[in-house]
Coordinates of C-alpha atoms and ligand atoms in Angstrom, one line a residue:
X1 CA 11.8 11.4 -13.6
X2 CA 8.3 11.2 -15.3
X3 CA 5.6 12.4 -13.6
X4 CA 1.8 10.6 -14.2
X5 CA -0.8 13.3 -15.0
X6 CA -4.2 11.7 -15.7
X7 CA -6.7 13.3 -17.9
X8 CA -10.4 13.5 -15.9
X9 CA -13.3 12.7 -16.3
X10 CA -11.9 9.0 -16.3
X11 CA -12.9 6.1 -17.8
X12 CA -10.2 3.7 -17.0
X13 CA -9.9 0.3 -18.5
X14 CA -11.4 0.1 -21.8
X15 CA -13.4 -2.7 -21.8
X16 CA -15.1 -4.4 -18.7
X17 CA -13.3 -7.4 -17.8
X18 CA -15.1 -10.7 -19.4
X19 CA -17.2 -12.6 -16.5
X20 CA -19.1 -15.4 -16.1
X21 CA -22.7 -16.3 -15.9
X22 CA -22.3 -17.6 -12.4
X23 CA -21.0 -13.5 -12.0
X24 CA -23.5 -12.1 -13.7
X25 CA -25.9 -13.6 -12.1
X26 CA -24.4 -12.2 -8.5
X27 CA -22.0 -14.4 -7.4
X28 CA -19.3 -12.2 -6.6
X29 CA -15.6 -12.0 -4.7
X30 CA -14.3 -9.1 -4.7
X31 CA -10.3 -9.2 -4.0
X32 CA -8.8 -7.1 -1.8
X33 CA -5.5 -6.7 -3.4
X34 CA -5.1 -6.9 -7.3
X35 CA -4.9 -9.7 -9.5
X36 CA -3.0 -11.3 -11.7
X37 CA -4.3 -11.7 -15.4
X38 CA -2.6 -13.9 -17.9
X39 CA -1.8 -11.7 -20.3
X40 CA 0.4 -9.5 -17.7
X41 CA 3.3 -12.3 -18.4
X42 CA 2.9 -11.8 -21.5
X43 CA 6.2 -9.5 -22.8
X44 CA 4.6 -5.9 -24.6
X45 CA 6.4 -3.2 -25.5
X46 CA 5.0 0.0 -23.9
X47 CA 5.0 3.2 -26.0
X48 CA 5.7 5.8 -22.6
X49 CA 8.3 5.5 -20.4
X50 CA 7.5 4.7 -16.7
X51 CA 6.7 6.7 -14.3
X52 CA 8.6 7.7 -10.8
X53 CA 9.7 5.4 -9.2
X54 CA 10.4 3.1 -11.7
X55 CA 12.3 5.7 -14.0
X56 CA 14.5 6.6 -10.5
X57 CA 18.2 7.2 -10.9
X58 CA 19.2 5.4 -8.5
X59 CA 16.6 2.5 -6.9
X60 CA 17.2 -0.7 -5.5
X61 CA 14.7 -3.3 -5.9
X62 CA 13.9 -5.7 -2.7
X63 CA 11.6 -8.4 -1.9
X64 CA 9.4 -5.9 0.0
X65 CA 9.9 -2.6 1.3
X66 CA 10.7 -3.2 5.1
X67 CA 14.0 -4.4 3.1
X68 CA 14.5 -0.4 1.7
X69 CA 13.6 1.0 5.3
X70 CA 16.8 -0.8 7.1
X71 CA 18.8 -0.3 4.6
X72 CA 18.2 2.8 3.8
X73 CA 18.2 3.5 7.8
X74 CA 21.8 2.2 7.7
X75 CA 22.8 4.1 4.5
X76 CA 21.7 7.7 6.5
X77 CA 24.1 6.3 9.8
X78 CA 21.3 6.3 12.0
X79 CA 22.2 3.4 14.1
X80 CA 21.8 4.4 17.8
X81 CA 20.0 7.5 16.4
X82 CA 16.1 8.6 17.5
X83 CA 14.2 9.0 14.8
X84 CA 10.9 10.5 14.2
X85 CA 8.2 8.3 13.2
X86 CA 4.3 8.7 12.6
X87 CA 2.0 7.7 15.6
X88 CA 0.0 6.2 13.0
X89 CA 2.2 3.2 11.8
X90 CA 1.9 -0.4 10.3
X91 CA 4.6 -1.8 12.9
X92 CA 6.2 -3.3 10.5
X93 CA 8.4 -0.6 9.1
X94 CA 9.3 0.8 13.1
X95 CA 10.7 -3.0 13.7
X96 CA 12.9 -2.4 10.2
X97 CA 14.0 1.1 12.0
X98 CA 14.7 -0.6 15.2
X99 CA 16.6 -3.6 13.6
X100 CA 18.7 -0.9 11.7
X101 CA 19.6 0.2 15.2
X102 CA 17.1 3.8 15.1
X103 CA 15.5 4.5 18.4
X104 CA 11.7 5.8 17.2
X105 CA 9.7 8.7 19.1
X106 CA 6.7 9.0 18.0
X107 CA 4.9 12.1 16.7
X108 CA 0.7 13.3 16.2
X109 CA -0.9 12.3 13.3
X110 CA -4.5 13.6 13.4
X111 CA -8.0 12.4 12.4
X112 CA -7.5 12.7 8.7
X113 CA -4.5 10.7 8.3
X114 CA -2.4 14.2 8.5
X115 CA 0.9 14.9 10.3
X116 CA 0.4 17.3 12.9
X117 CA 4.2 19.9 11.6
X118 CA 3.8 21.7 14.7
X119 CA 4.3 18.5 17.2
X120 CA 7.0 17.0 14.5
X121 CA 9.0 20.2 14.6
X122 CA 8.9 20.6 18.5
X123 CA 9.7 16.8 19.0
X124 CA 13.0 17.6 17.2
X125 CA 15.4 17.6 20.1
X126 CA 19.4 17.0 20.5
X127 CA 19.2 13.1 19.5
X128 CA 17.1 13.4 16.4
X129 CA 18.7 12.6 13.2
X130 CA 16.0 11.7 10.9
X131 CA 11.9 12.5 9.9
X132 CA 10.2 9.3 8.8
X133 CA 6.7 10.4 6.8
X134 CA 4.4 8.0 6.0
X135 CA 1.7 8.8 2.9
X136 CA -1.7 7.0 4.1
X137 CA -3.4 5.4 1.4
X138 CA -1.9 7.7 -1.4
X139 CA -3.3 10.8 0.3
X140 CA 0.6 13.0 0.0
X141 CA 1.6 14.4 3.2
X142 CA 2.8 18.7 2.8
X143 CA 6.0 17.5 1.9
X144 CA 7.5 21.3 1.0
X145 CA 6.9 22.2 4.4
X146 CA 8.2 18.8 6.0
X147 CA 11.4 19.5 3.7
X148 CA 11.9 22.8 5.4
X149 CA 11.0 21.9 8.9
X150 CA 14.0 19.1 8.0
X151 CA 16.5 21.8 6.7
X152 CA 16.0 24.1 9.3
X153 CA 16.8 21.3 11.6
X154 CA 19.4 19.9 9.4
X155 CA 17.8 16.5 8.7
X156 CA 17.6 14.1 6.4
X157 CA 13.8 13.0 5.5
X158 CA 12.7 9.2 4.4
X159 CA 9.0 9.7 2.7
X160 CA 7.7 6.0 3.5
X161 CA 5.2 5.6 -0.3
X162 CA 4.7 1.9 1.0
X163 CA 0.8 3.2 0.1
X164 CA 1.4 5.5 -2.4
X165 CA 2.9 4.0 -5.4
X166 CA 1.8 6.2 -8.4
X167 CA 0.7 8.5 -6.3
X168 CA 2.0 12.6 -7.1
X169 CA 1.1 15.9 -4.9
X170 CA -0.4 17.4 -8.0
X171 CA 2.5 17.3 -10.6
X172 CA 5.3 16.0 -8.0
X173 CA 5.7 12.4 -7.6
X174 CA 5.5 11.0 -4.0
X175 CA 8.9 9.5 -2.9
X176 CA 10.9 12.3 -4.7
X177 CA 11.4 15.3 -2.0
X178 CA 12.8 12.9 0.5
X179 CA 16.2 12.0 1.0
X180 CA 14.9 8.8 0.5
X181 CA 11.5 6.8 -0.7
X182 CA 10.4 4.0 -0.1
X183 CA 7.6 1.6 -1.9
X184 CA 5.8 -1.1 -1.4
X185 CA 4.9 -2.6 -5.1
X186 CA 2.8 -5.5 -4.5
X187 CA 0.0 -3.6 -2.9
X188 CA -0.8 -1.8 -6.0
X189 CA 0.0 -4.1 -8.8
X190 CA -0.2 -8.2 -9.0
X191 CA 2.9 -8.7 -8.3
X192 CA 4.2 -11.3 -6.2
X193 CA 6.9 -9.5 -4.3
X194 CA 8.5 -6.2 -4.4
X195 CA 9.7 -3.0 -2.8
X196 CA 12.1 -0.4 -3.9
X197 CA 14.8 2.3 -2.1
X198 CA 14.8 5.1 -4.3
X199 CA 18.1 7.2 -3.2
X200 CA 17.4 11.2 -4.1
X201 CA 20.3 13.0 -2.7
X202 CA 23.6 13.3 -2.6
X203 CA 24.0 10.2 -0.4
X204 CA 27.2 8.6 -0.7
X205 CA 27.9 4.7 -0.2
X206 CA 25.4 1.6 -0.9
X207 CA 23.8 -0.9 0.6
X208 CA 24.6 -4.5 0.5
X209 CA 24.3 -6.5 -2.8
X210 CA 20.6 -7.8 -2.6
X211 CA 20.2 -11.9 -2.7
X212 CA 18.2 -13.8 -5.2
X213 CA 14.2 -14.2 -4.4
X214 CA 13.5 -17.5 -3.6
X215 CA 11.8 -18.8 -6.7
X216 CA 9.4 -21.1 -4.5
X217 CA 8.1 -18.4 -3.2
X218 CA 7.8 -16.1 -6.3
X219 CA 6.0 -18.9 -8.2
X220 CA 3.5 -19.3 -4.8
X221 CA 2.8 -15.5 -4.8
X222 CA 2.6 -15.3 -8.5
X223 CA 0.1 -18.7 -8.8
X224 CA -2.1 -17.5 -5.7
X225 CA -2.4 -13.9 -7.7
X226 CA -3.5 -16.3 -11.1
X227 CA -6.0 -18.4 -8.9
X228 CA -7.1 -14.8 -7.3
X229 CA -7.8 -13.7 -10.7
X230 CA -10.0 -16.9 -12.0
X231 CA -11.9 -16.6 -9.0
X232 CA -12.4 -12.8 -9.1
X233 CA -13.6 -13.8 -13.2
X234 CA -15.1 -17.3 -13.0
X235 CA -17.7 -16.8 -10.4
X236 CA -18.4 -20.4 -8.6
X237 CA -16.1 -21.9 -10.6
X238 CA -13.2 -20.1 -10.5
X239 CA -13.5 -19.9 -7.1
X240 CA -13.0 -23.9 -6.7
X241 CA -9.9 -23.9 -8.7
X242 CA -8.6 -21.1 -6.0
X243 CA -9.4 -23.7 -3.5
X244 CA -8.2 -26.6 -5.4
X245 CA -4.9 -25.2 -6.1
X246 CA -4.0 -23.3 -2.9
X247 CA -4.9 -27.0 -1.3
X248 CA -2.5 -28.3 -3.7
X249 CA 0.2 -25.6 -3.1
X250 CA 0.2 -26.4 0.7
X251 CA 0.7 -30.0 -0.3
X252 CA 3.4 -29.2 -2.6
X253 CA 5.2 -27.1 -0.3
X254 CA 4.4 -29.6 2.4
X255 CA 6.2 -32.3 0.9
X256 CA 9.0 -30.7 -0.5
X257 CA 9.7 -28.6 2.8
X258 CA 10.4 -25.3 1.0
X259 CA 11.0 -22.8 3.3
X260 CA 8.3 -20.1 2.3
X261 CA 8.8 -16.4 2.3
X262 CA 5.7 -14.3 2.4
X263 CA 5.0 -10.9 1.6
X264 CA 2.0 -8.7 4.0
X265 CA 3.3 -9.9 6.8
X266 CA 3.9 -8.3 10.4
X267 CA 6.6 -8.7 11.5
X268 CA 10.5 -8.2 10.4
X269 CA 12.4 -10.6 9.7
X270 CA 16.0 -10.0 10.1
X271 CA 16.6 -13.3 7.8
X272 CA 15.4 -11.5 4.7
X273 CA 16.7 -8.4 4.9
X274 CA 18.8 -8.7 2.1
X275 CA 16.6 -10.5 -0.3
X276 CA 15.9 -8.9 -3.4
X277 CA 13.0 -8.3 -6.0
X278 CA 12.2 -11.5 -8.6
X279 CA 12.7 -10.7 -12.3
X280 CA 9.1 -12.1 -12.8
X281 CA 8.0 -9.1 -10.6
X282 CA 10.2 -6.7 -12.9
X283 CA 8.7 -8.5 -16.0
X284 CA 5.0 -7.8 -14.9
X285 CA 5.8 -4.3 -14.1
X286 CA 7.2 -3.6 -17.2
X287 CA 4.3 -5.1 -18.9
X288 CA 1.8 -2.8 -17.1
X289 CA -0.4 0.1 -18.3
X290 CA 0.4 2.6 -15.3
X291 CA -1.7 5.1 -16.5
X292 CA -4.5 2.9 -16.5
X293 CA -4.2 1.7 -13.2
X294 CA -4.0 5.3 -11.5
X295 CA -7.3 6.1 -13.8
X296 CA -9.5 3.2 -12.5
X297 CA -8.1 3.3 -9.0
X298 CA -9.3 7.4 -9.1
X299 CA -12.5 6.7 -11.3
X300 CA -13.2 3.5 -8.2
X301 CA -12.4 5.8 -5.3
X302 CA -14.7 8.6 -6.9
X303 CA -17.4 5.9 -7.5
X304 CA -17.2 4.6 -4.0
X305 CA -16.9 8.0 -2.2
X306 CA -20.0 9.6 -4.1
X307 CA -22.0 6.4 -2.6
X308 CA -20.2 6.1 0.9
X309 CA -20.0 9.8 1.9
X310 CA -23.7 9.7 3.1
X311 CA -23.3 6.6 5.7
X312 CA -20.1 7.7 7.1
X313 CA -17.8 10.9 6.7
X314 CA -14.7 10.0 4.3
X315 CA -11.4 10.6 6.1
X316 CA -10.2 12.6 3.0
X317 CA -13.4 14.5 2.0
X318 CA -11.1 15.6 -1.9
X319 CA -9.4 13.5 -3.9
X320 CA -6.7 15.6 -4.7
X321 CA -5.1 16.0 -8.2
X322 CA -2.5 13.4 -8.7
X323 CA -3.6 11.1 -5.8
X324 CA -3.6 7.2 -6.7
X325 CA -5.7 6.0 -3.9
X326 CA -4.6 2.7 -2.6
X327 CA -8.2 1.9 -0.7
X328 CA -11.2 3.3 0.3
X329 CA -10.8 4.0 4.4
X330 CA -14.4 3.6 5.5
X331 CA -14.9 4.5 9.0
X332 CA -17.1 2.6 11.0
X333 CA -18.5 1.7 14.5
X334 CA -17.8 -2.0 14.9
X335 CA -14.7 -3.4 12.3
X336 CA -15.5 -6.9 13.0
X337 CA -19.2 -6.8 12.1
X338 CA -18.9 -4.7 9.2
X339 CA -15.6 -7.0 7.8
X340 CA -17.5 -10.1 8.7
X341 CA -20.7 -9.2 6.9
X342 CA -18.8 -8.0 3.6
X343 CA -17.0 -10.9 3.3
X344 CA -20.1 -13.1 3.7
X345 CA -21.0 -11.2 0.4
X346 CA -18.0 -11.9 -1.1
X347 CA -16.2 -8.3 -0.6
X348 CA -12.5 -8.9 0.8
X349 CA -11.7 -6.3 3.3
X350 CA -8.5 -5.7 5.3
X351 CA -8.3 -4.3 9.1
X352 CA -6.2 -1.5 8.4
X353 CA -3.6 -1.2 10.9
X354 CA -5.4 -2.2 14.4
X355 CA -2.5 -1.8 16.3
X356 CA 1.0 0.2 16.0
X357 CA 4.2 -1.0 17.5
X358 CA 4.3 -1.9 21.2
X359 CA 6.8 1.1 21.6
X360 CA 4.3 3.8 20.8
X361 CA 2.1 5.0 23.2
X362 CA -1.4 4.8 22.3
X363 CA -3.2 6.7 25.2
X364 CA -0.9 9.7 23.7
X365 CA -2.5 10.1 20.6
X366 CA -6.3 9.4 20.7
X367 CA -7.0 10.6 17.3
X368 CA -4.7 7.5 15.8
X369 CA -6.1 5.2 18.2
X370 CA -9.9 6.1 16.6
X371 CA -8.5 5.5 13.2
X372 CA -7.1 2.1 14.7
X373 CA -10.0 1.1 15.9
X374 CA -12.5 2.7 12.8
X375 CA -10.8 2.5 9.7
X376 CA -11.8 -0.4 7.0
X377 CA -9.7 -1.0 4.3
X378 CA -12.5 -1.1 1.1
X379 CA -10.9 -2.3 -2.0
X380 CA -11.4 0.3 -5.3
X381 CA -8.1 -1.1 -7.3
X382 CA -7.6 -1.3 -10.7
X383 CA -9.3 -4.5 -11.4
X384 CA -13.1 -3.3 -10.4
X385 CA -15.2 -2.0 -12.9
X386 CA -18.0 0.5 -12.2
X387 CA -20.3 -2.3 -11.7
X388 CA -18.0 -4.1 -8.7
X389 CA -17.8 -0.7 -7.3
X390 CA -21.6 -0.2 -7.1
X391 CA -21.8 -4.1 -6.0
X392 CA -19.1 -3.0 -3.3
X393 CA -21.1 0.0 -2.4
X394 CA -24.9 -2.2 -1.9
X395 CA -22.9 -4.5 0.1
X396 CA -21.6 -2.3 2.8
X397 CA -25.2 -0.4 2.6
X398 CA -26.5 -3.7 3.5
X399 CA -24.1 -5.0 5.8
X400 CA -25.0 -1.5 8.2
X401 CA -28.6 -1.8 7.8
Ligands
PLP501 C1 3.7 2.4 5.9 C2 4.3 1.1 5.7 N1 5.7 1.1 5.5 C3 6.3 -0.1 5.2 C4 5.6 -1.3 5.1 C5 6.4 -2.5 4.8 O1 5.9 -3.0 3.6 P1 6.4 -4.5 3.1 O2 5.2 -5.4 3.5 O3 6.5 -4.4 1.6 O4 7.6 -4.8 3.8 C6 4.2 -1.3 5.3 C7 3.5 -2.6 5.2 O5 2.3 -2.6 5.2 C8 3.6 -0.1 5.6 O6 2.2 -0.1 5.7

């Protein structure tokens, strides 16, 4: 296992990235996930080793991570089992529980994204075989004391790092206390599919052989990342050959009736449970500067907090050592308005998490259902220099005047 420690004060990729004069001059589009650059499929040998998870012992590497939540589910034996999960959920990754046979009760998470121990350790009754923790947009949960609620209960814990790739509670990686982890890679880094189920105990037996990605879709994913990147660089004109060519994928795939699997979506999909990561995504990750990206995600979130704090209080007022932030939750009175007015200035936002799974009972947790309804997803990832970040910042300024 190699930990990532960063050396502060930060000043993450060297170089700002090279732009064009329809950029400069203000025409921006600000992604909200990561893009791909050219030179990331370009084979380099890196002189450290990875970091956690990618140095895990033992890991399997699916097409996205609701994959490594039912089968890791079904590795523990919890089918027919409750398990406790997070009131403050995607969906997603309670529908991969469910699948796997777990039946979920739900437990308080409060206003700052934190996992109320007392409720988790008083919800453990007679049926319980399992603590699900989620990590919220890096920001580590008190996984010591979770691990010892678990052993005095005798339970096995799965630390959900869907948000938290990189991330470490000060020297300890996220995703290594559990019993299992579980991450999402394509949220973090440009690449176009990817999740991994990072086995750290004793656990005995394995889950299925994974299938094949579909190449269709890896190449789709992989191409709509490229386009993402000439438009995030090119300005006016990068941003018609984005156009151009996702018209020109949806003709393609059209035509040729390729059955299409995407990634960032919803729902589960029993279908592709078993499909595995593409060796292009393993390529690209093997190609990246890690360290960097924690840097300028940290050096972004900083940026954007020092500007943000004063229109609306940040739901994590620290940024804690370690911590590879994964967005910038803004809280704010009307989503809608402020997402609709960023994006007419070019800033991609993304409506964290408006709703949990139907199974969860909103009324009971009224703290989750104000972060549902207030929370903003503001992008601060690796690509955005200072200047984006400022850009980002004047934007949402403007957009709440
Ligand atoms: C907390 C959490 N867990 C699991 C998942 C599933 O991730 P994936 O889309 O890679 O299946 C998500 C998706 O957003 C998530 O937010």
């Amino acid at each position: 296992m190699v930990a990532m420690t960063v050396a502060e004060p930060l000043a993450g990729p060297a170089a700002a990235p090279p732009r064009s004069a329809a950029w400069r001059a203000g025409r921006r589009w600000l992604p909200c996930l990561p893009t791909l650059w050219p030179e990331m499929l370009v084979p380099r040998r890196r002189p450290e080793a990875p970091p956690f998870p990618f140095s895990a012992g033992r890991a399997r590497p699916y097409y996205f991570a609701r994959n490594a939540v039912f089968h890791g589910a079904r590795l523990l034996g919890l089918a027919g089992a409750e398990v406790l999960v997070p009131a403050y959920h995607h969906g997603v990754e309670v529908e991969a529980l469910e699948a796997a046979g777990c039946q979920p009760a739900f437990v308080r998470v409060n206003a700052r994204m934190e996992l109320d121990l007392e409720d988790l350790e008083a919800r453990v009754g007679p049926r319980t075989r399992a603590l699900y923790v989620i990590h919220y947009a890096g920001f580590p949960q008190p996984m010591r004391e979770i691990r010892e609620i678990a052993r005095r209960a005798g339970l096995p814990v799965v630390e959900d790092c869907a948000l938290a790739l990189y991330s470490c509670d000060g020297p300890v990686p996220l995703g290594l206390l559990g019993d299992l982890g579980v991450f999402c890679l394509y949220k973090t880094i440009p690449v176009p599919n990817g999740g991994l189920l990072v086995v750290n105990g004793e656990l005995a037996g394995e889950p299925p052989p994974v299938l094949p990605a579909p190449l269709a879709s890896t190449a789709s994913h992989a191409g709509g990342a490229m386009l993402a990147n000439a438009a995030f660089r090119l300005g006016d004109a990068g941003q018609a050959l984005r156009q151009g060519g996702r018209r020109l994928a949806r003709a393609v795939r059209g035509a040729a009736r390729v059955e299409h699997v995407s990634t960032g979506t919803m729902h589960f999909d029993p279908g592709a449970v078993d499909l595995g990561m593409s060796r292009l995504s393993a390529a690209i990750a093997a190609n990246l500067d890690h360290r960097e990206i924690v840097a300028a995600r940290r050096r972004n979130y900083r940026l954007a907090q020092a500007r943000l704090e004063t229109l609306s209080p940040p739901v994590h007022p620290e940024l804690p050592p370690g911590v590879c932030p994964l967005f910038y939750p803004f809280l704010c009175d009307d989503k809608d308005r402020l997402k609709r007015r960023l994006a007419a200035r070019g800033v991609e936002t993304v409506d964290f998490w408006r709703t949990g799974h139907p199974a969860c009972p909103a009324e009971r947790f009224p703290e989750v259902a104000m972060l549902r309804r207030r929370v903003l997803e503001l992008p601060i990832h690796q690509d955005l220099s200072p200047e984006d970040v400022a850009y980002l910042c004047d934007a949402v300024e403007e957009s709440l005047a």
